[in-house]
Amino acid sequence: MMEELLSTQEELNHQSLQTKWRLMVLISQCALLILFLPIPLVTPKPIDRLIHIDATSFQFTPAEIKVNQGDRVTIEFVSTDVVHGISIDGYDFQLTSDPGQPVTGTFVASWPGMFRFRCSVACGNLHPFMIGKLWVGPNLILIRGVLLGILAVVAAIFSLKKSKVLKTGKTS
Amino acid sequence: MNRLDLTRTRWTNFLIRNRWPQFLIRAITLAGFIFTILAGLLGSVVGSHNFAIIFVWIAWWTALKLFFIPFGGRSWCSICPIPMPGEWIQNGGILQPRGKNFGLGKRWPKFLRGRWLQAGGFMLVGLFGVITLTSPSVTSIVLLIILLLAFVLALVFERRSFCNYLCPIGGFTGLYAQAAPVEVRVKNPEICSTHAQKSCYEACPWGVYPLALKSSANCGLCMECLRVCPSDNLAVNLRPWGSDLGPETKHSLDEAFLGLVMVSSALMDSAIFLGPWGQLKMAAYAIGTGSWFLFAGLFLVIALMLVPGIYTLAVWIANKLGEQKMNLRKALAHQSQVLVPLGLTAWIAFTISFALAKFSYVLPVVSDPFGWGWNLLGTVAKPWVGQSTLTSMLLQVIVLALGQFWSSRVAIKISGSLKQALPMIVFSAMTMVGMLWLLIG
């Protein structure tokens, strides 16, 4: 009788472990899908844009720029005090302007997402934090992040669903 | 119990018990600390060319959050150089206590106990962070003040009073050590209960009695208890992450306050250092001006009212939804466990975005620590501007999602039901979405 009970208990433990592993695999697959599944988007027809950016210690104006994927973007960049530069993360784009001397450069916004642009010439104490943001198309990584957060909550609930915790409030 | 005792392996046991390896590492960190102060005071005023700024705020601060705390809890405290000079005086010896205790050995005042002062210190770091992070001389002066304060307090008060009650980094590491996979614990409680001498407690610089140790928050992993235990009854365990968080563990209101200050600071630092708001950065930098007072007011409103207010509301609702009601003070303390994984992962995500983009500055300052044009090791090259890559953004998303998973699990574990856990899950989701928006939005 005792042996039978022990064997049933062992089988239950084994099944519970199997369920946990299955759940983990399923959640990992969902996470990978959320992170990497290509999302087909209707992108507006690319256009040419001219954006004027002023650089003053230690800020860009405007510091937040939105363009569509595929747009051909021309930046007219001018420093208003000391020598400043601008470079965009993820893009091979860099300009340097002497005070009052506008410079221009063009790039095609091929990659979607949020990209910081930074001052590329040491300009003073706050230079490392002289930052702006460029959004190309919708910010998919932010949407993916929020979805992954929701999945994380669901995973947390399911990971404790069959444990004593949800029934008694005590850890098993 | 899912524990692996490191004292059972011969070489780890040797490294833990022998005082020399730890002493040598601490001697190196002390020399590095003094060198950093000198570099900040004598070297270039340009932060990115000065060892003090790059090593303290890029290398060490990153290593603390990405390596020391997540994998070793308070392991930094075990090699921290700041309390060393004071401890030498207290112990009357450099390598080990000699039995001649110098100093007044007074007890720390009761009304100043807890983590309140550490939380206040961390808020000061936030309020003056922009100037400290960018000015080598200010960084050095802050380090010098900390070193002197720790020394003077060691002469007046017993043990590591500075580390226990004042050090903001001690508060930071202590809070998140509860989530870390390392602990010092008693092997067999019965052996301790029959040992009248309590030599472990006498030797502990942190004033901790290992038998009563339920949380790793106050244990600095100095290993003195292991070295003096006559029965070899102490273990250094590797354990699952988050072992100190659960329905049975005890937590206090000061811990909740510290956790909230940390979460608020992570949000504020993300906005200041990584956001596109130049006026905010300038206001944070221009100490003493009207705009700085506005910034300080905003910082304090967020850290002392907004985030704690939302947290209190979430705890109050959770308490109302529970079958067993506890008073609000107790509930605020109990639910503060949710803040541990939440804050830790928020800081890790911030660090990935902040420091990894600046890591190219580290090698050049090794060759030219004072910014005087040296090239000692041939590693001086023009540092690249630094970028947030797609990989770093994905990493931030994954870390924040892991934080959401972990804090939701803790909320469910410590609540009586899922219904009761929901307000805390919503609180942690709001924080995570805030961090996501600031870092990659």
Coordinates of C-alpha atoms in Angstrom, one line a residue:
Chain A
M1 CA 0.0 0.0 0.0
M2 CA 2.8 2.4 1.1
E3 CA 4.8 1.5 -2.0
E4 CA 1.9 2.2 -4.2
L5 CA 1.3 5.6 -2.6
L6 CA 5.0 6.5 -3.0
S7 CA 5.0 5.5 -6.6
T8 CA 1.9 7.6 -7.3
Q9 CA 3.5 10.5 -5.6
E10 CA 6.7 10.1 -7.7
E11 CA 4.6 9.9 -10.8
L12 CA 2.8 13.1 -9.9
N13 CA 6.1 14.9 -9.2
H14 CA 7.4 13.7 -12.5
Q15 CA 4.3 14.9 -14.3
S16 CA 4.5 18.3 -12.6
L17 CA 8.2 18.6 -13.6
Q18 CA 7.3 17.7 -17.2
T19 CA 4.5 20.3 -17.2
K20 CA 6.9 23.0 -15.8
W21 CA 9.4 22.2 -18.6
R22 CA 6.7 22.3 -21.2
L23 CA 5.5 25.6 -19.9
M24 CA 9.1 27.0 -19.9
V25 CA 9.6 25.9 -23.5
L26 CA 6.3 27.3 -24.6
I27 CA 7.0 30.7 -22.9
S28 CA 10.5 30.8 -24.4
Q29 CA 9.1 30.2 -27.8
C30 CA 6.5 32.9 -27.3
A31 CA 9.2 35.3 -26.1
L32 CA 11.3 34.6 -29.2
L33 CA 8.3 35.2 -31.4
I34 CA 7.6 38.5 -29.7
L35 CA 11.2 39.6 -30.1
F36 CA 12.0 38.5 -33.6
L37 CA 8.8 37.9 -35.6
P38 CA 8.8 40.2 -38.6
I39 CA 5.8 42.6 -38.5
P40 CA 4.7 43.6 -42.0
L41 CA 4.0 47.4 -41.9
V42 CA 2.5 49.7 -44.4
T43 CA 5.2 52.3 -44.8
P44 CA 4.3 55.7 -46.3
K45 CA 6.0 56.6 -49.6
P46 CA 9.6 57.7 -48.8
I47 CA 10.1 61.5 -49.2
D48 CA 13.0 63.9 -49.0
R49 CA 13.2 65.8 -45.7
L50 CA 15.3 68.8 -44.7
I51 CA 15.8 69.1 -40.9
H52 CA 17.6 72.0 -39.3
I53 CA 19.3 71.2 -36.0
D54 CA 20.9 73.7 -33.7
A55 CA 23.5 72.6 -31.2
T56 CA 24.1 74.6 -28.1
S57 CA 26.0 73.3 -25.0
F58 CA 24.6 70.8 -24.1
Q59 CA 21.4 70.3 -26.2
F60 CA 20.1 69.8 -29.7
T61 CA 17.1 71.8 -30.9
P62 CA 15.0 70.0 -31.9
A63 CA 16.1 67.0 -29.8
E64 CA 13.3 64.7 -31.0
I65 CA 12.9 63.9 -34.7
K66 CA 10.5 61.6 -36.4
V67 CA 10.8 60.4 -40.0
N68 CA 9.5 57.5 -42.0
Q69 CA 11.4 54.4 -43.0
G70 CA 13.1 55.0 -46.4
D71 CA 13.0 58.8 -46.1
R72 CA 16.0 60.6 -47.5
V73 CA 17.0 62.9 -44.6
T74 CA 19.1 66.0 -45.1
I75 CA 20.4 67.4 -41.8
E76 CA 21.4 71.1 -41.7
F77 CA 23.5 71.3 -38.6
V78 CA 24.8 74.4 -37.0
S79 CA 26.5 75.1 -33.7
T80 CA 25.6 78.3 -31.9
D81 CA 28.4 78.4 -29.3
V82 CA 31.5 76.1 -29.4
V83 CA 32.4 73.3 -31.9
H84 CA 29.8 70.6 -31.8
G85 CA 29.3 67.4 -33.8
I86 CA 26.4 65.1 -34.4
S87 CA 26.5 61.4 -35.0
I88 CA 23.5 59.0 -35.2
D89 CA 23.7 55.6 -33.4
G90 CA 23.4 52.8 -36.0
Y91 CA 23.9 55.0 -39.0
D92 CA 27.1 56.0 -40.6
F93 CA 26.4 59.7 -40.3
Q94 CA 28.6 62.3 -38.7
L95 CA 28.9 66.1 -39.0
T96 CA 31.0 68.7 -37.2
S97 CA 30.1 72.4 -37.1
D98 CA 32.2 75.4 -36.0
P99 CA 30.2 78.1 -34.3
G100 CA 27.8 79.8 -36.7
Q101 CA 29.0 77.6 -39.6
P102 CA 26.1 75.4 -40.9
V103 CA 27.0 72.1 -42.4
T104 CA 24.7 69.6 -44.2
G105 CA 24.7 65.9 -44.7
T106 CA 22.3 63.4 -46.0
F107 CA 21.4 59.8 -45.1
V108 CA 18.6 57.4 -46.0
A109 CA 16.6 56.3 -43.0
S110 CA 16.7 52.6 -43.9
W111 CA 16.6 51.1 -40.4
P112 CA 13.4 51.4 -38.3
G113 CA 13.4 52.1 -34.6
M114 CA 14.7 54.6 -32.1
F115 CA 18.2 55.9 -32.5
R116 CA 20.0 58.3 -30.2
F117 CA 22.1 61.1 -31.8
R118 CA 25.0 62.4 -29.8
C119 CA 27.5 65.2 -29.9
S120 CA 30.7 63.7 -31.4
V121 CA 33.1 66.5 -30.4
A122 CA 34.2 66.9 -26.8
C123 CA 32.4 70.1 -25.9
G124 CA 32.4 70.4 -22.1
N125 CA 31.5 68.5 -19.0
L126 CA 28.1 67.4 -20.1
H127 CA 29.3 66.4 -23.5
P128 CA 28.8 62.6 -23.0
F129 CA 25.1 63.3 -22.2
M130 CA 24.3 65.7 -25.1
I131 CA 21.8 63.4 -26.7
G132 CA 18.8 63.6 -29.0
K133 CA 16.4 60.9 -30.3
L134 CA 15.5 60.0 -33.9
W135 CA 12.5 57.8 -34.6
V136 CA 12.4 56.0 -37.9
G137 CA 8.9 54.6 -38.4
P138 CA 7.0 53.0 -35.5
N139 CA 9.1 52.1 -32.5
L140 CA 8.7 48.3 -32.8
I141 CA 11.2 47.4 -30.1
L142 CA 9.1 49.4 -27.6
I143 CA 6.0 47.6 -28.6
R144 CA 7.8 44.2 -28.4
G145 CA 9.1 45.2 -25.0
V146 CA 5.6 45.9 -23.7
L147 CA 4.3 42.6 -25.1
L148 CA 7.2 40.8 -23.5
G149 CA 6.3 42.4 -20.2
I150 CA 2.7 41.1 -20.5
L151 CA 4.1 37.7 -21.3
A152 CA 6.3 37.9 -18.3
V153 CA 3.3 38.5 -16.0
V154 CA 1.4 35.6 -17.6
A155 CA 4.5 33.4 -17.2
A156 CA 4.8 34.4 -13.5
I157 CA 1.2 33.5 -12.8
F158 CA 1.4 30.2 -14.6
S159 CA 4.7 29.3 -13.0
L160 CA 3.1 29.4 -9.6
K161 CA -0.4 28.2 -10.6
K162 CA 0.0 24.7 -9.4
S163 CA 2.2 25.4 -6.4
K164 CA 1.0 25.8 -2.9
V165 CA 1.8 29.5 -3.0
L166 CA -1.4 30.5 -4.7
K167 CA -3.4 28.4 -2.4
T168 CA -1.8 29.1 0.9
G169 CA 0.4 32.1 0.3
K170 CA 3.4 30.1 1.5
T171 CA 6.3 29.0 -0.7
S172 CA 6.5 25.3 -1.5
Chain B
M1 CA 17.5 22.9 0.0
N2 CA 19.2 23.7 -3.4
R3 CA 22.4 24.9 -1.8
L4 CA 26.0 24.3 -2.8
D5 CA 28.4 24.9 0.1
L6 CA 31.7 26.4 -1.2
T7 CA 33.6 25.5 1.9
R8 CA 33.4 21.8 0.9
T9 CA 35.7 22.3 -2.0
R10 CA 39.3 22.5 -1.0
W11 CA 40.5 25.4 -3.0
T12 CA 37.4 27.6 -2.5
N13 CA 37.7 26.8 1.2
F14 CA 41.3 27.9 1.2
L15 CA 40.4 31.1 -0.6
I16 CA 37.6 31.9 1.8
R17 CA 39.3 31.0 5.1
N18 CA 42.8 32.3 4.4
R19 CA 43.1 36.0 5.2
W20 CA 45.8 36.7 2.6
P21 CA 43.8 36.5 -0.7
Q22 CA 41.2 38.9 0.6
F23 CA 43.8 41.2 2.2
L24 CA 45.8 41.4 -1.1
I25 CA 42.7 42.2 -3.1
R26 CA 41.7 44.9 -0.6
A27 CA 45.2 46.3 -0.6
I28 CA 44.9 46.7 -4.4
T29 CA 41.5 48.3 -4.2
L30 CA 42.8 50.7 -1.5
A31 CA 45.7 51.6 -3.6
G32 CA 43.4 52.1 -6.6
F33 CA 41.0 54.2 -4.4
I34 CA 43.9 56.5 -3.4
F35 CA 45.2 56.7 -6.9
T36 CA 41.6 57.6 -8.1
I37 CA 41.5 60.5 -5.6
L38 CA 44.9 61.7 -6.8
A39 CA 43.9 61.4 -10.5
G40 CA 40.7 63.4 -9.9
L41 CA 42.5 66.2 -8.0
L42 CA 45.7 66.4 -10.1
G43 CA 44.6 65.2 -13.5
S44 CA 42.7 66.7 -16.5
V45 CA 39.5 68.5 -15.8
V46 CA 37.9 66.8 -18.8
G47 CA 36.0 63.9 -17.3
S48 CA 36.4 61.5 -20.3
H49 CA 40.2 61.9 -20.1
N50 CA 40.5 61.3 -16.3
F51 CA 40.9 58.0 -14.6
A52 CA 38.7 59.1 -11.7
I53 CA 35.6 59.6 -13.7
I54 CA 36.0 56.7 -16.1
F55 CA 37.0 54.2 -13.5
V56 CA 34.5 55.2 -10.8
W57 CA 31.4 55.9 -12.9
I58 CA 32.0 53.7 -16.0
A59 CA 34.1 50.7 -14.9
W60 CA 33.4 50.2 -11.2
W61 CA 29.8 51.4 -11.2
T62 CA 29.1 49.1 -14.1
A63 CA 30.9 46.1 -12.6
L64 CA 29.0 46.6 -9.4
K65 CA 25.6 46.4 -11.1
L66 CA 26.4 43.8 -13.8
F67 CA 28.7 41.5 -11.9
F68 CA 29.3 42.0 -8.2
I69 CA 25.6 42.3 -7.0
P70 CA 23.8 39.9 -9.4
F71 CA 26.3 37.2 -8.9
G72 CA 27.9 37.9 -5.5
G73 CA 25.5 40.1 -3.5
R74 CA 27.6 42.1 -1.1
S75 CA 30.8 40.7 -2.5
W76 CA 32.0 44.2 -3.3
C77 CA 31.7 45.0 0.5
S78 CA 34.1 42.2 1.2
I79 CA 36.9 43.9 -0.8
C80 CA 35.8 47.5 -0.3
P81 CA 38.8 49.6 0.7
I82 CA 36.8 52.4 2.4
P83 CA 36.5 50.9 5.9
M84 CA 40.1 49.5 5.9
P85 CA 42.1 52.2 7.7
G86 CA 39.4 52.5 10.4
E87 CA 39.3 48.8 10.8
W88 CA 43.1 48.6 11.3
I89 CA 42.8 51.1 14.1
Q90 CA 39.8 49.3 15.7
N91 CA 41.6 45.9 15.4
G92 CA 45.1 47.1 16.4
G93 CA 46.4 45.1 13.5
I94 CA 46.4 45.1 9.7
L95 CA 45.8 41.5 8.7
Q96 CA 43.8 40.4 11.6
P97 CA 42.5 41.6 15.1
R98 CA 45.3 41.7 17.7
G99 CA 43.1 42.1 20.7
K100 CA 44.1 45.7 21.3
N101 CA 41.0 47.6 20.4
F102 CA 41.5 51.3 19.8
G103 CA 38.7 53.8 19.4
L104 CA 35.8 54.6 21.7
G105 CA 33.7 51.7 20.5
K106 CA 30.4 53.5 21.1
R107 CA 27.1 52.0 19.9
W108 CA 25.5 53.7 16.9
P109 CA 22.6 55.9 18.2
K110 CA 19.3 54.0 18.1
F111 CA 17.3 56.8 16.4
L112 CA 19.8 56.7 13.5
R113 CA 19.6 53.0 12.9
G114 CA 18.0 51.4 9.8
R115 CA 18.5 52.3 6.2
W116 CA 17.1 55.8 6.3
L117 CA 20.4 57.6 6.2
Q118 CA 21.7 55.4 3.4
A119 CA 18.5 56.2 1.4
G120 CA 19.1 59.9 2.1
G121 CA 22.7 59.5 0.9
F122 CA 21.6 57.8 -2.3
M123 CA 19.2 60.7 -2.9
L124 CA 22.1 63.2 -2.4
V125 CA 24.0 61.2 -5.1
G126 CA 21.0 61.6 -7.4
L127 CA 20.6 65.3 -6.6
F128 CA 24.3 66.1 -7.2
G129 CA 24.9 63.2 -9.6
V130 CA 25.4 65.2 -12.8
I131 CA 28.2 67.4 -11.3
T132 CA 29.8 64.3 -9.6
L133 CA 29.7 62.2 -12.7
T134 CA 31.3 64.9 -14.9
S135 CA 33.8 66.6 -12.7
P136 CA 36.9 64.6 -11.7
S137 CA 37.8 67.0 -8.8
V138 CA 34.2 66.7 -7.3
T139 CA 34.4 62.9 -7.6
S140 CA 37.7 62.9 -5.8
I141 CA 36.4 65.2 -3.0
V142 CA 33.4 63.0 -2.5
L143 CA 35.6 59.9 -2.3
L144 CA 37.9 61.7 0.1
I145 CA 35.1 62.8 2.4
I146 CA 33.7 59.2 2.4
L147 CA 37.1 57.8 3.3
L148 CA 37.6 60.3 6.1
L149 CA 34.1 59.9 7.4
A150 CA 34.4 56.1 7.5
F151 CA 37.7 56.5 9.4
V152 CA 36.5 59.0 11.9
L153 CA 33.3 57.0 12.6
A154 CA 35.4 53.9 13.1
L155 CA 37.3 55.8 15.9
V156 CA 34.1 56.8 17.6
F157 CA 31.6 54.0 17.0
E158 CA 32.0 50.2 17.1
R159 CA 32.4 47.9 14.1
R160 CA 31.4 49.0 10.6
S161 CA 28.9 51.7 11.6
F162 CA 29.6 53.7 8.5
C163 CA 28.9 50.7 6.2
N164 CA 25.9 49.6 8.2
Y165 CA 24.1 52.9 8.5
L166 CA 25.6 55.6 6.2
C167 CA 27.2 54.2 3.1
P168 CA 24.8 54.7 0.2
I169 CA 26.5 52.0 -1.8
G170 CA 26.2 49.7 1.2
G171 CA 22.5 50.4 1.2
F172 CA 22.3 49.6 -2.6
T173 CA 24.3 46.4 -2.4
G174 CA 22.6 45.3 0.9
L175 CA 19.1 45.7 -0.6
Y176 CA 19.8 43.8 -3.8
A177 CA 22.0 41.2 -2.0
Q178 CA 18.7 39.6 -1.0
A179 CA 18.2 38.6 -4.6
A180 CA 21.8 37.4 -5.0
P181 CA 22.8 33.7 -5.2
V182 CA 25.3 33.8 -2.3
E183 CA 24.8 33.5 1.4
V184 CA 26.7 32.8 4.6
R185 CA 24.6 30.6 6.9
V186 CA 25.0 28.3 9.9
K187 CA 25.4 24.6 9.0
N188 CA 23.8 23.1 12.1
P189 CA 21.9 25.5 14.4
E190 CA 22.1 23.1 17.4
I191 CA 25.9 23.4 17.5
C192 CA 25.6 27.2 17.7
S193 CA 23.0 27.2 20.4
T194 CA 25.2 25.1 22.7
H195 CA 28.3 27.3 22.0
A196 CA 28.3 30.0 24.8
Q197 CA 31.2 32.1 23.5
K198 CA 29.5 33.4 20.3
S199 CA 33.0 34.0 18.9
C200 CA 31.4 34.5 15.4
Y201 CA 29.3 37.5 16.7
E202 CA 32.3 38.9 18.5
A203 CA 34.4 38.8 15.4
C204 CA 31.8 40.1 12.9
P205 CA 32.6 43.6 11.9
W206 CA 29.0 44.0 10.8
G207 CA 27.5 43.1 14.2
V208 CA 25.6 40.1 12.8
Y209 CA 25.0 36.9 14.7
P210 CA 25.1 34.2 12.0
L211 CA 22.6 31.9 13.8
A212 CA 20.0 34.7 13.5
L213 CA 20.9 35.5 9.9
K214 CA 17.8 35.2 7.8
S215 CA 18.6 37.7 5.1
S216 CA 21.9 38.5 3.4
A217 CA 21.1 42.3 3.4
N218 CA 23.3 42.9 6.5
C219 CA 26.1 40.4 5.9
G220 CA 29.1 41.9 4.2
L221 CA 30.6 38.5 3.3
C222 CA 33.8 39.3 5.1
M223 CA 34.2 35.7 6.2
E224 CA 35.4 36.5 9.7
C225 CA 32.8 34.3 11.3
L226 CA 34.1 31.3 9.3
R227 CA 37.6 32.0 10.4
V228 CA 36.9 32.1 14.1
C229 CA 34.2 29.4 14.4
P230 CA 35.7 26.5 16.5
S231 CA 33.3 24.0 15.1
D232 CA 33.6 24.7 11.4
N233 CA 29.8 25.3 11.5
L234 CA 29.5 28.0 8.9
A235 CA 28.8 27.6 5.2
V236 CA 29.2 29.9 2.2
N237 CA 26.3 28.7 0.0
L238 CA 25.5 29.2 -3.6
R239 CA 21.7 29.3 -3.7
P240 CA 18.9 30.1 -6.1
W241 CA 18.4 33.8 -6.9
G242 CA 15.9 35.6 -4.7
S243 CA 16.1 33.2 -1.8
D244 CA 15.7 35.9 0.8
L245 CA 12.4 37.0 -0.7
G246 CA 9.2 35.1 0.4
P247 CA 6.2 35.2 2.7
E248 CA 8.1 34.2 5.8
T249 CA 11.0 36.7 5.7
K250 CA 10.9 39.8 7.8
H251 CA 11.3 43.3 6.2
S252 CA 11.1 46.8 7.6
L253 CA 9.8 50.2 6.6
D254 CA 13.2 51.7 6.0
E255 CA 13.9 48.9 3.5
A256 CA 10.7 49.9 1.6
F257 CA 11.9 53.5 1.6
L258 CA 15.3 52.5 0.4
G259 CA 13.8 50.4 -2.4
L260 CA 11.6 53.2 -3.5
V261 CA 14.5 55.7 -3.6
M262 CA 16.4 53.2 -5.7
V263 CA 13.6 52.8 -8.2
S264 CA 12.9 56.5 -8.4
S265 CA 16.7 57.2 -8.9
A266 CA 16.8 54.6 -11.7
L267 CA 13.9 56.4 -13.4
M268 CA 15.4 59.9 -12.8
D269 CA 18.9 58.9 -13.9
S270 CA 17.5 57.4 -17.1
A271 CA 15.7 60.6 -17.9
I272 CA 18.7 62.9 -17.1
F273 CA 21.6 60.9 -18.6
L274 CA 19.9 59.1 -21.5
G275 CA 16.9 61.4 -22.4
P276 CA 16.9 64.1 -25.0
W277 CA 16.0 66.9 -22.6
G278 CA 18.9 69.2 -22.5
Q279 CA 17.3 71.7 -20.2
L280 CA 16.9 69.0 -17.6
K281 CA 20.6 68.1 -17.8
M282 CA 21.6 71.7 -17.6
A283 CA 19.3 72.3 -14.6
A284 CA 20.8 69.2 -12.8
Y285 CA 24.3 70.6 -13.5
A286 CA 23.8 74.2 -12.5
I287 CA 23.9 73.6 -8.7
G288 CA 22.6 76.6 -6.6
T289 CA 20.7 78.3 -9.5
G290 CA 17.0 78.7 -9.7
S291 CA 16.7 76.0 -12.3
W292 CA 18.7 73.5 -10.1
F293 CA 16.3 74.2 -7.3
L294 CA 13.4 73.4 -9.7
F295 CA 15.2 70.2 -10.7
A296 CA 15.8 69.3 -7.0
G297 CA 12.1 69.9 -6.2
L298 CA 11.1 67.7 -9.1
F299 CA 13.5 65.0 -8.1
L300 CA 12.3 65.0 -4.5
V301 CA 8.6 65.1 -5.5
I302 CA 9.2 62.0 -7.7
A303 CA 11.4 60.2 -5.1
L304 CA 9.5 61.1 -2.0
M305 CA 5.9 61.6 -3.1
L306 CA 5.0 60.3 -6.6
V307 CA 6.6 56.9 -6.6
P308 CA 6.0 56.2 -2.9
G309 CA 2.5 57.5 -3.3
I310 CA 1.7 55.1 -6.1
Y311 CA 3.4 52.3 -4.2
T312 CA 1.4 53.1 -1.0
L313 CA -1.8 53.1 -3.0
A314 CA -1.0 49.7 -4.6
V315 CA -0.1 48.2 -1.2
W316 CA -3.3 49.6 0.4
I317 CA -5.5 48.1 -2.4
A318 CA -3.6 44.8 -2.1
N319 CA -4.2 44.8 1.6
K320 CA -7.9 45.5 1.1
L321 CA -8.1 42.6 -1.3
G322 CA -6.4 40.1 1.0
E323 CA -8.2 37.7 3.3
Q324 CA -5.8 38.5 6.2
K325 CA -5.5 42.2 6.7
M326 CA -2.3 43.7 8.2
N327 CA -1.7 47.3 9.3
L328 CA -0.5 49.5 6.5
R329 CA 2.9 50.0 8.0
K330 CA 3.6 46.3 8.1
A331 CA 2.1 45.8 4.6
L332 CA 4.4 48.5 3.2
A333 CA 7.4 46.7 4.7
H334 CA 6.2 43.3 3.6
Q335 CA 5.5 44.2 0.0
S336 CA 8.8 46.0 -0.3
Q337 CA 10.3 42.7 -1.5
V338 CA 8.7 43.4 -4.9
L339 CA 11.0 46.4 -5.1
V340 CA 14.1 44.2 -4.9
P341 CA 14.0 42.4 -8.3
L342 CA 12.2 45.4 -9.8
G343 CA 15.0 47.9 -8.8
L344 CA 17.8 45.6 -9.5
T345 CA 16.8 44.9 -13.1
A346 CA 15.9 48.5 -13.7
W347 CA 19.4 49.5 -12.7
I348 CA 20.9 46.7 -14.8
A349 CA 19.0 47.9 -17.9
F350 CA 20.0 51.5 -17.2
T351 CA 23.7 50.4 -16.9
I352 CA 23.6 48.5 -20.2
S353 CA 22.4 51.6 -22.0
F354 CA 24.5 54.1 -20.1
A355 CA 27.9 52.5 -19.5
L356 CA 28.4 50.0 -22.4
A357 CA 28.2 52.9 -24.9
K358 CA 31.0 54.6 -22.9
F359 CA 33.3 51.6 -22.3
S360 CA 35.7 52.7 -25.1
Y361 CA 37.0 55.4 -22.7
V362 CA 38.4 52.8 -20.2
L363 CA 41.5 51.6 -22.1
P364 CA 42.8 55.1 -23.0
V365 CA 42.7 56.3 -19.4
V366 CA 44.6 53.2 -18.3
S367 CA 47.5 54.4 -20.4
D368 CA 46.9 58.1 -19.6
P369 CA 45.2 58.2 -16.2
F370 CA 45.8 61.9 -15.5
G371 CA 45.0 63.1 -19.1
W372 CA 48.5 64.5 -19.4
G373 CA 49.2 63.0 -22.9
W374 CA 50.9 59.8 -21.7
N375 CA 50.6 56.5 -23.5
L376 CA 52.0 54.1 -21.0
L377 CA 50.5 50.9 -22.4
G378 CA 49.9 52.0 -25.9
T379 CA 46.1 51.9 -25.5
V380 CA 45.5 55.6 -26.1
A381 CA 43.4 56.0 -29.2
K382 CA 40.6 58.3 -30.0
P383 CA 37.5 56.8 -28.3
W384 CA 34.6 56.2 -30.6
V385 CA 31.5 58.3 -29.9
G386 CA 29.7 55.3 -28.3
Q387 CA 26.4 53.9 -29.5
S388 CA 23.3 52.1 -28.3
T389 CA 23.2 49.1 -30.6
L390 CA 20.2 47.0 -31.4
T391 CA 21.8 44.2 -29.4
S392 CA 22.0 46.5 -26.3
M393 CA 18.4 47.6 -26.8
L394 CA 17.2 43.9 -27.0
L395 CA 19.3 43.1 -23.9
Q396 CA 17.6 46.0 -22.0
V397 CA 14.1 44.7 -23.1
I398 CA 15.0 41.2 -22.0
V399 CA 16.4 42.3 -18.6
L400 CA 13.3 44.5 -18.0
A401 CA 11.0 41.6 -18.9
L402 CA 12.9 39.3 -16.6
G403 CA 12.4 41.9 -13.9
Q404 CA 8.7 42.0 -14.5
F405 CA 8.6 38.2 -14.3
W406 CA 10.6 38.1 -11.2
S407 CA 8.8 40.9 -9.3
S408 CA 5.4 39.5 -10.4
R409 CA 6.5 36.1 -9.0
V410 CA 7.6 37.7 -5.7
A411 CA 4.3 39.6 -5.5
I412 CA 2.3 36.4 -5.9
K413 CA 4.5 34.4 -3.5
I414 CA 4.2 37.0 -0.7
S415 CA 0.5 37.6 -1.2
G416 CA -2.3 35.3 -0.1
S417 CA -3.9 35.2 -3.6
L418 CA -3.4 36.3 -7.2
K419 CA -6.1 38.9 -6.6
Q420 CA -4.1 40.4 -3.8
A421 CA -0.9 40.4 -5.8
L422 CA -2.5 42.2 -8.8
P423 CA -2.0 45.8 -7.5
M424 CA 1.7 45.1 -6.9
I425 CA 2.0 43.5 -10.3
V426 CA 0.5 46.7 -11.8
F427 CA 2.9 48.8 -9.8
S428 CA 5.9 46.9 -11.1
A429 CA 4.5 47.0 -14.7
M430 CA 4.1 50.8 -14.5
T431 CA 7.7 51.1 -13.4
M432 CA 8.9 48.7 -16.1
V433 CA 7.0 50.5 -18.9
G434 CA 8.4 53.8 -17.5
M435 CA 11.9 52.4 -17.8
L436 CA 11.2 51.0 -21.3
W437 CA 9.9 54.3 -22.5
L438 CA 13.0 56.2 -21.1
L439 CA 15.6 53.7 -22.3
I440 CA 14.3 52.6 -25.7
G441 CA 11.1 54.7 -26.3

